[in-house]
Amino acid sequence: MSTQHRDYEAEQNKLKETIALIDDEIVQLREEINEATDDYVKQVVNYNKAKDLRYLEDHGRDKPYFGRVDFLKDEIYELDQVYIGKRGIVRSDTFDSIVVDWRAPIASLYYSGESKDAFYRMGREIVRGEVRLKRNFAIEDGEIVGIYDGAVKETINREMGHPDEFLQEGFIDEFLNANLNMANDSRLKDIVATIQSEQNEIIRAEKDRPIVVQGVAGSGKTTIALHRLSYLIYNYQDTMMSKKFMVFAPNRMFLTYISEVLPELGVDDVQQSTFVDWAARLVKPLMPKGWRIVSPDKPLQLFFEEGQDQREQEITRNRLRFKGSLACKEAMEQYIRYVIETRIPFKKLSFLYNKTKQVFSIPGETIRQFFLEQFGALPYQRRVDALRKHLKQEMNKQLFSHLRERKVDLDKQGLAKFEKMLEQILDTYLVSFPRLDIFAAYRELIAEEELLCKLAPAAIPDKVIRDVSTSSAALLEQERLEPEDIAPLLYLQHIIEGMNKAEHFDHTVVDEAQDLSALEVAVIGLATKRNSMTIVGDIAQGIHSYRGIHAWEELTQGIFEQLRPAYYTLAQSYRSTIEIMQCANEVLRQIDLPETVLAKPVLRHGEKPVMVHAHSRAELWDDIRSRVAALQQEGFQTIAIVTKTILASKKAHKALAESIADLTLLGSKDNQFPGGVTVMPAYLTKGLQFDAVILLDVASYQNNEWDAKLLYVAMTRPVHRLVMTQMAGEEAPLLANLAQELYTQA
Ligand SMILES: Nc1ncnc2c1ncn2[C@@H]1O[C@H](COP(=O)(O)OP(=O)(O)OP(=O)(O)O)[C@@H](O)[C@H]1O
């Protein structure tokens, strides 16, 4: 590698040449931008040029590219040699490409990992050939400091007959390794230089189809979902706008954590929200005045704080799971049918045409059939409107054929009179079609036990339905909604009135999707054009399993009926060291989860996790204090002290705040991720990563699925170091089988 590389001279010269071209470009752009203009179009052009200039000055000049691909095209045997960078750079005089953008079609060769039989897509065309060389560069301040040849290794590897695992485990991509080992401030960053082929497939997946990605902790799900946005906006700017992209994330703090990488990827104006914040805004106008939505954290206390009533837990679990289920969706659809069948009489529509004494009529059954079948796909209220239009047409048809038969001519005035009469008759007739109030409908369905038992799918036991109904009624009595009511209300709005199309997104990313319910994902689908969605998550990290998704089949089979989602899995983990992942995987082994594959860490070693046994709380706080100081001394910037519950976080903060400078206590109301040393409950660490994690009281996590998932989430957050603490004499049930050689005792 590096400066010893046989092509070092040639590549260094090429880089110098490229930088010289970029310097010319910079001079030219500066001149062009400085030309004052009143012309609006020119102002827009200048604005874009200013952005290009900023990129060239800030990044492009020092590190114009990170990779090179030599591609020999089939048939014509023409060799394309392209240098790939974070942004494409084009000479403005000749329009020659100096550097190819990583999102451009040909750049996919750099990521796909194929050597022979490689191809890339240019619109509908497939360009085939052979990747002769795939080369990575480490460049610092305009100098090459490392050259790594990827495809060559792959070829050697294949020709030596090594199995694929060898490539992944023994022959690890040196360039990736160098990147992962770089000092890390633990915020999310772009990975355009080291995107792996299975990640690349997801980033470049079909646009108008939902994709579901099950990926182990640290497999890059969040990162690649954001890279996919960047890819989409680059390739489909005619039909998509980044302003109409939405990223749904698990909490507000996570949003600030990802926001730094968005400008890097050129998608800084995407919308970002938690599901609850977004959906609550839509649901508020449907709620009666004075009603409130309770905090989403309430159930967490019930499920994770000690000494909670078990029956209360069971009822809550039944209620929350039902409200997020496809069974609830079905019950709502049945409710509309029930209203139609039981409340609309579907009488005959008839009236007497005085002038000729003719009676016109349409039979009730015909009207019923139209309403249920012909217009069945429309929201209820739109069906009523469509029926009115249809009845009017029918009556008009009958009148005109009658008039033709009788050879009667109707003048303008006569026609207007007939129209008016018809409107009045339709007004009267349609009074028997009740106008459905969304909120009242929901209340009737969810809080009336017998009705819900009748309309919910038979597979749901009556006992569960009764729990759902009685506990929901009690909440509604207090004029309270819970976050789990929001998705059903929006779904009801969809089937009663239809959703507002103006609000629709061009693409949505649903991160940590396992913690949303199937119905919540379905509602997001309704708000997304052509179901263009990237849904990523990890069932093993489903800490809100009392309401979340248990198996991806709930999404891949149950929601998107027109076009089933494409399903991908990622098993390679990039965040934590091998030593940390080995310990975390032991926790998952304790529980039996469907669809769970254990994370395979990339070949990056670090120190073994440490288990601290403290004899008193005072000793524990002292130990943590000195560990934090030592970690800071080593240069680690983000250190999280993670507790099982919010209460425990408060206690730890109180005990440590005086002796650890700038120690921040984080709760779910916090919007900012401050970095530095933080104390927070495990559930809030979702999606985040830290240089080091100190996990308090591992013995408090019980041997059950929920606690195991919570502990797994917390253990998979550190990039470099993991410290676990427990009181001397205590046993951590989830770590009981952890082999002694996997950690260090302290
Ligand atoms: N191809 C890659 N090259 C370099 N770093 C990578 C790559 N893929 C992922 N990473 C790094 O791995 C870390 C984890 O990524 P990310 O947070 O996106 O994973 P995740 O699957 O969303 O994790 P989790 O589910 O545990 O929250 C990040 O630091 C990211 O930069």
PDB file of N, CA and C in Angstrom, residues 135 147 164 256 300 489 507 674:
ATOM      1  N   ARG A 135      -9.497   1.008  -7.287  1.00  0.00           N
ATOM      2  CA  ARG A 135      -8.403   1.525  -6.448  1.00  0.00           C
ATOM      3  C   ARG A 135      -8.937   2.592  -5.493  1.00  0.00           C
ATOM      4  N   ILE A 147      -2.488   4.090  -1.113  1.00  0.00           N
ATOM      5  CA  ILE A 147      -3.176   3.543  -2.287  1.00  0.00           C
ATOM      6  C   ILE A 147      -3.537   2.101  -1.949  1.00  0.00           C
ATOM      7  N   ASP A 164     -15.626 -16.822   0.015  1.00  0.00           N
ATOM      8  CA  ASP A 164     -15.972 -15.412   0.233  1.00  0.00           C
ATOM      9  C   ASP A 164     -15.642 -14.936   1.647  1.00  0.00           C
ATOM     10  N   THR A 256     -30.786  15.663  15.615  1.00  0.00           N
ATOM     11  CA  THR A 256     -29.634  16.576  15.577  1.00  0.00           C
ATOM     12  C   THR A 256     -28.358  15.771  15.340  1.00  0.00           C
ATOM     13  N   LEU A 300     -43.006   3.243  28.894  1.00  0.00           N
ATOM     14  CA  LEU A 300     -41.643   2.808  29.216  1.00  0.00           C
ATOM     15  C   LEU A 300     -41.487   2.623  30.709  1.00  0.00           C
ATOM     16  N   LEU A 489     -56.398   6.916  14.032  1.00  0.00           N
ATOM     17  CA  LEU A 489     -57.205   8.085  13.659  1.00  0.00           C
ATOM     18  C   LEU A 489     -56.872   8.548  12.237  1.00  0.00           C
ATOM     19  N   HIS A 507     -40.325  10.928  -0.950  1.00  0.00           N
ATOM     20  CA  HIS A 507     -39.679   9.705  -0.462  1.00  0.00           C
ATOM     21  C   HIS A 507     -39.632   9.790   1.062  1.00  0.00           C
ATOM     22  N   PRO A 674     -25.608  16.794  22.767  1.00  0.00           N
ATOM     23  CA  PRO A 674     -24.516  17.743  23.021  1.00  0.00           C
ATOM     24  C   PRO A 674     -23.118  17.167  22.839  1.00  0.00           C
TER      25      PRO A 674
END
